[in-house]
XYZ file of C-alpha atoms in Angstrom:
643
model
C -111.857 40.849 215.362
C -115.416 41.386 216.669
C -115.016 44.888 218.026
C -113.867 46.260 214.124
C -117.109 44.339 212.702
C -119.024 46.836 215.327
C -117.475 50.002 214.561
C -117.855 49.263 210.834
C -121.196 48.401 211.589
C -121.453 52.140 213.307
C -120.107 53.747 210.602
C -122.814 52.359 208.103
C -125.366 53.248 210.546
C -124.560 56.713 210.729
C -123.660 57.008 207.478
C -127.399 56.222 206.242
C -128.702 58.475 208.770
C -126.815 61.445 207.059
C -128.523 60.937 204.078
C -131.980 60.142 205.495
C -131.643 63.791 207.485
C -130.229 65.266 203.957
C -132.889 64.022 201.933
C -135.655 64.266 204.411
C -134.886 67.307 206.218
C -131.996 69.394 205.114
C -133.198 69.344 201.719
C -136.240 71.135 202.346
C -134.994 73.720 204.972
C -131.710 74.413 203.420
C -132.817 77.591 201.487
C -134.729 78.984 204.230
C -131.058 77.981 206.660
C -128.835 79.508 204.101
C -131.066 82.949 203.931
C -131.271 83.393 208.125
C -127.471 82.774 208.054
C -127.177 85.616 206.260
C -129.445 87.568 207.727
C -128.167 86.642 210.919
C -123.866 87.510 209.668
C -124.537 90.484 208.739
C -126.521 91.401 212.620
C -123.408 90.078 214.117
C -120.650 92.376 211.806
C -122.942 95.220 212.725
C -122.837 94.519 216.448
C -118.564 93.818 216.259
C -117.917 97.524 214.605
C -117.130 100.141 217.252
C -116.199 103.636 216.146
C -112.895 103.452 218.490
C -111.327 100.495 219.663
C -109.294 101.868 221.751
C -112.552 104.171 223.925
C -112.307 102.143 226.724
C -108.411 103.088 226.865
C -108.977 106.414 226.587
C -111.502 107.915 228.814
C -110.656 104.702 232.080
C -106.860 104.677 231.690
C -104.824 107.161 229.232
C -106.962 110.134 230.195
C -106.664 109.588 234.132
C -103.223 109.182 233.923
C -102.624 112.753 231.846
C -104.992 114.053 234.270
C -102.881 113.236 237.006
C -99.232 114.025 235.291
C -101.307 117.836 234.981
C -102.283 117.684 238.501
C -98.895 117.116 239.664
C -96.980 119.384 237.733
C -99.544 122.411 237.933
C -98.424 122.381 241.481
C -95.037 121.161 241.925
C -93.570 123.397 238.746
C -94.119 126.795 239.618
C -93.001 125.464 243.841
C -89.766 124.035 242.755
C -89.521 127.657 240.037
C -89.629 129.631 242.878
C -87.618 128.133 245.331
C -84.448 127.377 243.586
C -84.318 130.425 240.881
C -84.361 129.648 236.493
C -81.559 128.031 235.822
C -82.031 125.455 238.560
C -85.552 124.747 236.990
C -84.827 124.627 233.487
C -82.514 121.189 234.463
C -85.327 119.821 236.524
C -87.873 121.041 233.870
C -86.006 119.173 231.241
C -85.109 116.153 233.974
C -88.592 115.429 234.754
C -89.618 116.140 230.830
C -87.207 112.690 229.752
C -88.258 110.777 232.730
C -92.440 111.462 231.791
C -91.544 110.194 228.900
C -90.205 107.058 229.635
C -92.627 106.419 232.153
C -95.264 106.767 228.348
C -93.391 104.571 226.887
C -93.455 101.951 229.142
C -96.929 102.205 231.012
C -98.738 103.479 227.587
C -100.528 102.228 224.478
C -97.271 102.885 221.717
C -100.136 102.668 218.723
C -101.798 105.526 220.030
C -101.345 109.326 220.435
C -100.554 109.000 224.086
C -97.028 109.784 224.132
C -97.910 112.825 221.994
C -100.734 113.685 224.072
C -98.748 113.285 227.648
C -95.511 115.599 225.487
C -97.847 118.593 225.078
C -99.023 118.213 228.789
C -95.712 118.149 230.064
C -94.827 120.801 227.565
C -98.023 123.585 228.975
C -97.274 122.716 232.541
C -93.293 122.784 232.839
C -92.547 124.956 229.744
C -95.153 126.996 228.509
C -95.940 128.661 231.950
C -91.989 129.609 231.940
C -90.785 130.227 228.749
C -90.523 133.863 228.961
C -87.937 133.306 232.139
C -86.280 130.221 230.280
C -85.630 132.301 227.039
C -83.879 135.185 228.717
C -81.203 132.686 230.245
C -80.206 131.818 226.653
C -77.755 134.678 226.206
C -75.840 134.117 229.083
C -75.301 130.211 228.300
C -74.570 130.378 225.319
C -72.198 133.501 226.756
C -70.459 131.400 228.627
C -71.016 128.303 226.228
C -72.564 126.115 228.988
C -73.707 123.466 226.350
C -75.717 120.866 228.758
C -77.713 123.453 229.644
C -78.693 125.195 226.432
C -79.384 121.853 224.939
C -81.766 121.969 228.117
C -83.144 124.497 226.817
C -83.159 123.681 222.954
C -84.635 120.125 223.661
C -87.283 121.838 226.529
C -88.390 124.756 224.189
C -88.845 122.936 220.660
C -91.102 120.760 222.703
C -93.557 124.532 222.234
C -94.709 126.097 219.538
C -92.444 129.060 218.527
C -90.209 128.231 221.713
C -86.892 127.923 219.345
C -87.383 131.591 218.010
C -85.725 133.519 221.040
C -82.683 130.815 221.170
C -82.104 131.428 216.926
C -82.286 135.539 218.039
C -79.831 135.239 220.891
C -77.796 133.339 219.025
C -77.466 135.300 216.019
C -76.847 138.225 218.546
C -74.279 136.941 220.380
C -72.100 136.076 216.903
C -72.650 139.458 215.898
C -71.477 141.031 218.663
C -68.808 138.225 219.483
C -67.301 139.329 215.547
C -67.392 143.196 216.423
C -65.372 143.034 219.099
C -63.151 140.872 217.977
C -62.546 143.209 214.684
C -62.411 146.017 216.770
C -59.865 144.557 219.668
C -57.558 143.550 216.422
C -58.669 146.432 214.122
C -55.185 147.901 214.742
C -53.557 144.421 213.589
C -55.966 144.116 211.184
C -54.870 146.953 209.502
C -52.042 146.255 208.573
C -52.258 142.083 208.376
C -55.444 140.883 206.459
C -54.630 137.613 207.374
C -55.782 138.490 211.182
C -58.894 139.246 209.838
C -59.606 136.417 207.656
C -58.326 134.040 210.657
C -61.018 135.717 213.291
C -63.761 134.881 210.815
C -62.682 131.576 210.180
C -62.421 130.870 213.777
C -65.478 132.078 214.773
C -67.292 130.341 212.416
C -65.571 126.786 213.470
C -66.451 127.352 217.369
C -70.242 128.381 215.935
C -70.472 125.600 213.905
C -68.928 122.723 216.716
C -71.706 124.218 218.925
C -74.100 124.152 216.641
C -73.265 120.890 215.972
C -72.970 119.618 219.385
C -75.871 120.869 221.178
C -78.702 121.646 218.725
C -77.853 118.701 216.970
C -76.837 120.253 213.489
C -80.251 121.503 213.470
C -81.699 123.464 210.506
C -82.859 126.240 211.679
C -79.576 127.126 213.819
C -77.571 126.550 210.537
C -79.508 129.315 209.430
C -79.720 131.381 212.147
C -75.756 130.708 211.994
C -75.596 132.465 208.480
C -77.993 135.511 208.756
C -75.142 136.278 211.788
C -72.553 136.030 209.378
C -73.949 137.902 206.432
C -74.674 140.950 208.847
C -70.890 140.306 210.054
C -69.191 140.227 207.400
C -70.935 142.733 205.785
C -71.008 145.289 208.190
C -69.545 148.803 207.909
C -69.026 150.099 211.473
C -65.332 148.758 211.925
C -63.875 148.740 208.322
C -65.594 150.335 205.853
C -65.106 151.001 202.097
C -66.363 154.313 201.058
C -68.074 154.311 197.245
C -69.305 157.743 196.046
C -72.839 157.981 195.593
C -74.676 159.897 192.720
C -74.729 163.032 195.102
C -71.412 164.945 194.786
C -69.411 164.699 198.297
C -70.548 162.123 199.036
C -70.138 158.582 200.092
C -71.942 155.820 200.639
C -70.044 152.734 203.230
C -69.088 149.156 202.410
C -67.669 147.100 204.160
C -64.105 146.602 203.852
C -64.642 142.788 204.016
C -64.499 141.776 199.586
C -60.641 143.716 199.686
C -59.495 142.173 202.707
C -60.667 138.409 201.571
C -58.918 139.457 198.112
C -55.669 140.575 199.938
C -55.099 137.392 202.127
C -55.987 134.915 198.651
C -53.251 136.767 197.527
C -51.030 136.218 200.140
C -51.876 132.608 200.310
C -51.210 132.452 195.858
C -47.964 134.577 195.101
C -44.385 133.803 196.961
C -44.818 135.460 200.945
C -43.793 134.559 203.776
C -47.274 133.028 204.451
C -47.976 130.965 201.785
C -43.657 129.369 202.212
C -44.199 128.176 205.720
C -47.237 126.293 204.353
C -47.660 123.345 202.690
C -49.950 122.805 199.638
C -52.692 121.158 200.880
C -52.831 123.538 203.616
C -52.975 126.431 201.317
C -55.940 124.895 198.943
C -57.839 124.064 202.571
C -57.689 127.984 203.719
C -59.029 128.907 200.199
C -61.791 126.858 200.242
C -61.948 128.542 204.018
C -62.087 132.198 201.829
C -64.834 130.106 199.133
C -66.807 129.192 201.974
C -66.694 132.871 203.369
C -67.779 134.445 200.562
C -70.982 133.013 199.710
C -71.694 135.838 203.170
C -70.959 138.753 201.202
C -73.278 141.569 198.944
C -70.517 143.430 196.871
C -68.997 140.755 195.488
C -68.145 142.687 192.590
C -65.452 144.362 195.012
C -63.718 141.124 195.861
C -63.707 140.411 191.931
C -62.277 144.117 191.420
C -59.316 143.634 193.968
C -58.847 139.875 193.229
C -58.353 140.805 189.292
C -56.017 143.314 190.168
C -53.741 140.832 192.546
C -53.905 138.444 189.345
C -53.018 140.544 186.676
C -50.154 141.557 189.768
C -49.236 137.599 190.187
C -49.021 137.054 186.388
C -47.280 139.864 185.120
C -44.392 139.602 187.439
C -44.647 135.275 187.583
C -45.094 135.650 191.465
C -47.201 132.748 191.559
C -45.552 129.786 192.678
C -48.712 127.436 191.554
C -50.873 128.373 188.437
C -52.828 125.124 188.969
C -53.650 126.270 192.125
C -54.693 130.054 190.262
C -56.685 128.350 187.670
C -58.400 126.011 190.446
C -59.010 128.848 192.061
C -60.876 130.688 189.390
C -63.089 127.241 189.292
C -64.486 127.361 192.343
C -65.167 131.431 192.454
C -67.321 129.989 189.261
C -68.734 126.917 191.428
C -69.895 129.690 194.226
C -71.287 131.675 192.414
C -69.462 135.351 191.412
C -70.218 136.991 188.180
C -69.465 134.926 184.932
C -68.565 138.150 182.790
C -65.812 138.197 185.726
C -64.970 134.896 185.662
C -64.702 134.141 182.266
C -62.508 137.610 182.580
C -60.166 135.977 184.269
C -60.162 132.639 182.260
C -59.323 135.009 179.072
C -56.145 136.832 181.617
C -54.912 132.809 181.700
C -55.077 132.319 178.052
C -53.723 135.492 177.398
C -50.389 134.256 179.046
C -50.221 130.738 177.584
C -50.516 132.344 174.259
C -48.109 134.330 175.143
C -45.362 132.156 175.988
C -45.161 130.883 172.840
C -45.610 134.190 170.590
C -42.887 136.037 172.643
C -40.195 132.989 171.851
C -41.333 133.218 168.251
C -40.567 137.071 168.592
C -37.447 136.306 170.305
C -36.426 133.777 167.671
C -37.027 136.202 164.792
C -34.335 138.373 166.361
C -31.670 135.796 166.992
C -30.031 136.261 164.331
C -30.170 140.466 164.402
C -27.750 140.942 167.281
C -30.411 142.235 169.222
C -31.043 141.657 173.274
C -33.966 139.949 172.758
C -33.548 137.192 175.001
C -32.772 138.932 178.001
C -36.678 140.343 177.262
C -39.986 139.186 177.980
C -43.006 140.265 175.669
C -46.280 139.334 177.191
C -49.183 140.602 174.926
C -52.390 140.781 176.400
C -56.115 141.713 175.505
C -56.573 144.929 177.157
C -60.520 143.688 177.856
C -59.877 141.806 180.387
C -56.747 143.202 181.548
C -56.707 146.947 181.896
C -57.849 150.446 181.823
C -57.434 152.418 178.641
C -57.567 155.520 180.425
C -54.191 154.004 183.290
C -51.764 154.526 179.998
C -48.893 156.498 180.875
C -46.158 157.836 178.857
C -42.143 157.830 179.521
C -39.285 158.669 177.385
C -37.728 154.843 177.306
C -33.956 153.871 177.796
C -32.439 154.169 173.574
C -31.882 150.265 174.309
C -36.033 149.923 174.915
C -36.821 152.275 172.284
C -35.124 151.189 169.307
C -36.110 147.408 170.213
C -40.129 148.441 170.266
C -40.466 148.851 166.640
C -39.514 145.542 165.761
C -41.763 143.716 167.943
C -44.386 145.550 166.285
C -43.336 144.466 162.757
C -43.597 141.153 163.503
C -46.650 141.258 165.320
C -48.030 143.044 162.674
C -47.417 140.381 159.737
C -48.730 138.068 162.057
C -52.043 139.657 162.878
C -53.739 141.603 160.435
C -55.918 144.477 161.907
C -54.640 144.177 165.557
C -53.609 147.435 167.526
C -50.638 147.213 170.022
C -50.720 149.775 172.667
C -47.815 149.795 175.631
C -48.586 149.739 178.741
C -45.464 150.815 180.499
C -47.212 150.893 184.416
C -47.663 147.675 183.861
C -43.943 146.390 182.807
C -40.775 145.836 184.607
C -37.062 144.634 183.988
C -33.939 143.721 186.112
C -30.435 146.073 186.182
C -27.586 145.359 187.190
C -25.932 148.341 189.472
C -22.177 148.380 189.866
C -20.636 150.668 192.853
C -17.393 150.651 194.771
C -18.803 147.866 196.851
C -19.742 144.910 194.061
C -23.045 144.167 191.648
C -26.501 143.919 192.874
C -29.337 142.655 190.590
C -31.768 145.494 191.141
C -35.752 144.300 190.302
C -37.465 147.291 189.132
C -40.496 149.079 187.096
C -40.725 150.542 184.344
C -40.372 154.009 185.551
C -37.286 153.250 187.785
C -35.792 152.286 184.620
C -36.376 155.605 182.726
C -35.188 157.454 186.221
C -32.218 155.320 186.978
C -30.787 154.670 183.346
C -30.523 159.263 183.702
C -27.452 158.283 185.298
C -26.153 155.505 183.009
C -23.376 158.431 181.665
C -23.409 160.239 184.747
C -22.955 158.098 187.718
C -21.639 160.880 189.881
C -24.307 164.103 188.599
C -26.547 165.356 190.887
C -29.790 165.601 188.459
C -33.118 168.389 189.537
C -36.678 166.864 190.079
C -37.166 169.888 187.171
C -34.913 167.742 184.340
C -35.808 164.607 185.799
C -38.976 165.040 184.739
C -37.841 166.611 181.323
C -35.894 163.593 180.933
C -38.209 161.066 181.411
C -41.663 163.304 180.264
C -43.302 161.327 183.316
C -46.482 163.373 184.667
C -45.270 164.579 187.958
C -47.521 162.179 190.288
C -46.071 159.553 188.837
C -42.444 160.917 188.705
C -42.918 161.907 193.074
C -44.486 158.249 193.659
C -41.296 156.998 191.755
C -38.578 159.291 193.017
C -39.977 157.909 196.438
C -39.432 154.235 196.140
C -35.982 155.184 195.309
C -35.126 157.320 198.160
C -36.925 155.607 200.997
C -37.323 152.083 200.216
C -38.536 150.736 203.971
C -37.117 147.390 203.495
C -33.185 148.714 203.408
C -30.863 151.106 205.444
C -28.830 152.411 202.557
C -31.348 153.755 199.865
C -30.367 153.496 195.644
C -31.241 157.358 195.652
C -30.101 160.230 198.096
C -31.449 163.908 197.521
C -31.381 167.350 198.818
C -32.874 168.926 200.987
C -34.358 166.032 202.903
C -38.136 165.315 202.247
C -40.374 162.785 204.748
C -43.156 162.760 201.835
C -42.837 162.609 198.379
C -45.040 165.724 197.843
C -42.343 168.225 199.555
C -40.447 167.541 195.947
C -39.474 170.379 193.976
C -37.714 171.632 190.917
C -34.792 172.569 192.766
C -35.073 169.341 194.532
C -30.986 167.625 193.600
C -30.619 163.833 193.424
C -27.919 161.598 193.005
C -26.429 158.152 192.970
C -25.517 156.314 196.601
C -22.436 155.035 196.091
C -21.902 153.820 198.920
C -25.601 151.417 198.330
C -24.894 147.772 200.134
C -27.350 144.789 200.973
C -26.874 144.627 205.073
C -28.432 140.898 206.217
C -27.504 139.471 209.121
C -25.761 143.094 210.446
C -23.119 142.087 207.709
C -22.428 144.216 204.150
C -23.202 142.059 201.303
C -21.051 142.639 197.791
C -23.747 141.335 195.865
C -27.404 140.020 195.974
C -30.906 140.494 194.414
C -33.257 143.212 195.640
C -37.551 143.870 194.482
C -38.081 147.909 194.486
C -41.320 147.019 192.755
C -43.664 146.934 195.354
C -46.568 147.443 193.902
C -46.510 150.755 192.045
C -46.522 149.217 188.617
C -49.834 148.538 188.374
C -51.908 151.323 189.865
C -51.439 154.778 188.625
C -52.358 157.690 190.987
C -55.376 158.269 188.306
C -56.835 154.968 188.252
C -56.554 154.538 191.844
C -58.487 157.478 192.400
C -61.119 156.302 189.977
C -60.994 152.871 191.141
C -64.303 153.224 193.131
C -65.827 155.314 191.419
C -66.088 152.845 188.639
C -67.383 150.495 191.090
C -70.438 152.391 191.280
C -70.981 153.226 187.479
C -70.604 149.873 186.783
C -73.313 149.017 189.057
C -75.658 151.185 187.653
C -75.125 150.155 183.908
C -75.655 146.898 185.242
C -79.145 147.958 187.016
C -80.069 149.884 184.035
C -79.685 146.481 182.078
C -81.531 144.305 184.649
C -84.082 147.033 184.469
C -84.469 146.658 180.396
C -84.274 142.832 180.605
C -86.932 142.430 182.896
C -89.549 145.048 181.222
C -88.628 143.261 177.669
C -90.083 139.967 179.147
C -92.620 141.266 181.678
C -94.321 144.172 179.793
C -95.194 146.093 182.806
C -94.215 145.403 186.067
C -95.462 147.114 189.995
C -92.451 148.757 191.787
C -92.179 145.978 193.995
C -92.013 143.457 191.562
C -89.383 145.609 189.914
C -87.313 145.350 193.004
C -87.701 141.719 193.270
C -86.682 140.739 190.094
C -83.340 142.949 189.861
C -81.881 141.585 193.044
C -82.719 138.179 192.498
C -80.682 139.176 189.176
C -78.050 141.127 190.683
C -77.306 139.489 193.892
C -74.983 137.274 192.823
C -72.613 140.681 191.951
C -74.015 143.126 194.638
C -77.290 144.317 196.514
C -78.728 147.286 194.483
C -80.282 149.722 197.044
C -83.742 150.785 196.850
C -82.232 154.967 195.941
C -80.237 153.414 192.864
C -82.945 151.042 192.066
C -84.902 154.531 192.422
C -82.307 156.485 190.415
C -82.031 153.911 187.823
C -86.402 153.830 186.833
C -86.557 157.210 186.573
C -83.387 157.607 184.645
C -84.760 155.160 182.254
C -88.428 156.879 181.730
C -86.530 160.086 181.598
C -84.892 158.886 178.234
C -88.287 156.838 177.057
C -86.569 153.108 177.286
C -90.090 152.865 179.639
C -93.487 154.863 180.986
C -94.943 155.323 184.253
C -98.940 154.911 184.268
C -100.209 157.867 186.812
C -102.757 156.206 188.792
C -100.551 153.231 189.274
C -96.847 152.752 190.482
C -97.477 150.673 187.512
C -93.908 151.040 184.921
C -94.298 149.666 181.104
C -92.134 148.826 178.509
C -92.495 151.343 175.687
C -90.562 149.222 173.112
C -92.569 146.058 172.581
C -90.826 144.844 169.240
C -87.891 146.080 169.238
C -84.167 144.615 169.885
C -82.690 146.393 172.732
C -78.948 146.230 172.907
C -77.308 147.451 175.817
C -72.825 146.982 175.565
C -70.626 147.497 178.896
C -67.534 148.463 178.334
C -64.807 147.069 180.084
C -61.030 148.832 179.547
């Protein structure tokens, strides 16, 4: 009790003393005390501020550490290089670089720039001094697929400015060299089998894509190098070239045949062939997408589209495509990859025409049912000429009476339903199936219209011999087409017993003359597995019906002519927008517009500018290279007609 009272008394005395101190002393000096404290606080704060809080660390630890490492490797690196050679040195430098990096993470301040400074020091001592020697080993490592050593070079050279460039160059050169070597070594096989060409390209692409992923970690710089190399490879003309006529007579300009070979491979996948039969649907789709992958590297995409369209036309007319959905998907993929829109639109129109023709064809058949005709055995496709063919391809032929009598009825029916439209018959695109009977048996023959016209010449006189001159008069076929047709009937490569025989025997269709005699082979039969068949079906159509001799010669010329018109159209479009431009600006703009179709050469651009200037579409300023539009307020319409 006494202790509690004593403590309470002490508290009271303490409180009284503090109150007295506050009233007598502190209240009189508190303002001065506050001012002094503020001044002292500012002074202390200024003394605590440092420009670099890690200055002592940098000066007394980091700097000596890096200098010691530099001094060591300035001596050790050259010694090791001289003693062990460049390949062993690469492994040594890579190992030491990793060790120094790990030690730096352990001993140096991670929040500072110490690690980066150490990397730069090691890169200078271990790599930069020997970069030329290291770069020379890239080619052998890439060629021998030494992934670990190549990865070491990549990690080392990536530490110095522009160190990756030599490796990229080596990779690009090797891809092109390897690709061309494969093409030349397989040239004979590729000319007969376009699938081999595409397989070589895709194998090469897969190989180097895998290498870039494993060795270079899918670095975008090396992916770009791969793309550059493949672009050069697929557009190379040294192995396979397509000769396109130039503006100057008797001269041709070579282009890569890659677009043609890719289009042929697409055709093999999309129609009924041994290749497509042994692949399942998913495998076909995968290969088509691989083709799309290669297409992005092609410069002359218009050549691919022209050949693809020819093959598609054949497949749609002959109904040789087993999967129409895959056909339409392929057109969609071509659109997605940036193929020229006008080409894609024509392909889409072709599918639409086929679908519409099915309904219209059925209506035509229904209208003939009660007229006693053989309309059920005839299938008619009514197609838009702008999307399917050129007008110059039409070939006249004298048809058998059965067909001649049927045609007017079709024309009358169509004109009743569609006023103002004109029908033109494309006999070289038509085909049919006829039954051939002899003492051996009966055989169904798939033939072209031209072959039908020839074979029906023996319909009433099956044992007669008919001369080439008489066949020309009977069929009214042009000489070139008649020769090709007769050759397909006397020398069809897939059969031993030919349908027609001739005398004298010839080795080429050019050797036929007016006196050459032809007759039906009454011993004709099909032989399978060494046994004679008494019945069966034979396709004699081949690839005759879609390309006449004249159009085949004009195909490449038409590609060049269309390019000229495209270039003129693009130049006018640019000049209407810009009003005036330098030659360099015009070339850059043209490439941007036309790159999805073809890459215009400087010579072509120059020639078309000269043509437009000469015909007053543009004018050139005399003192500069500037060209300008002469028609600022007019509406210029350029129509490109492609039949």
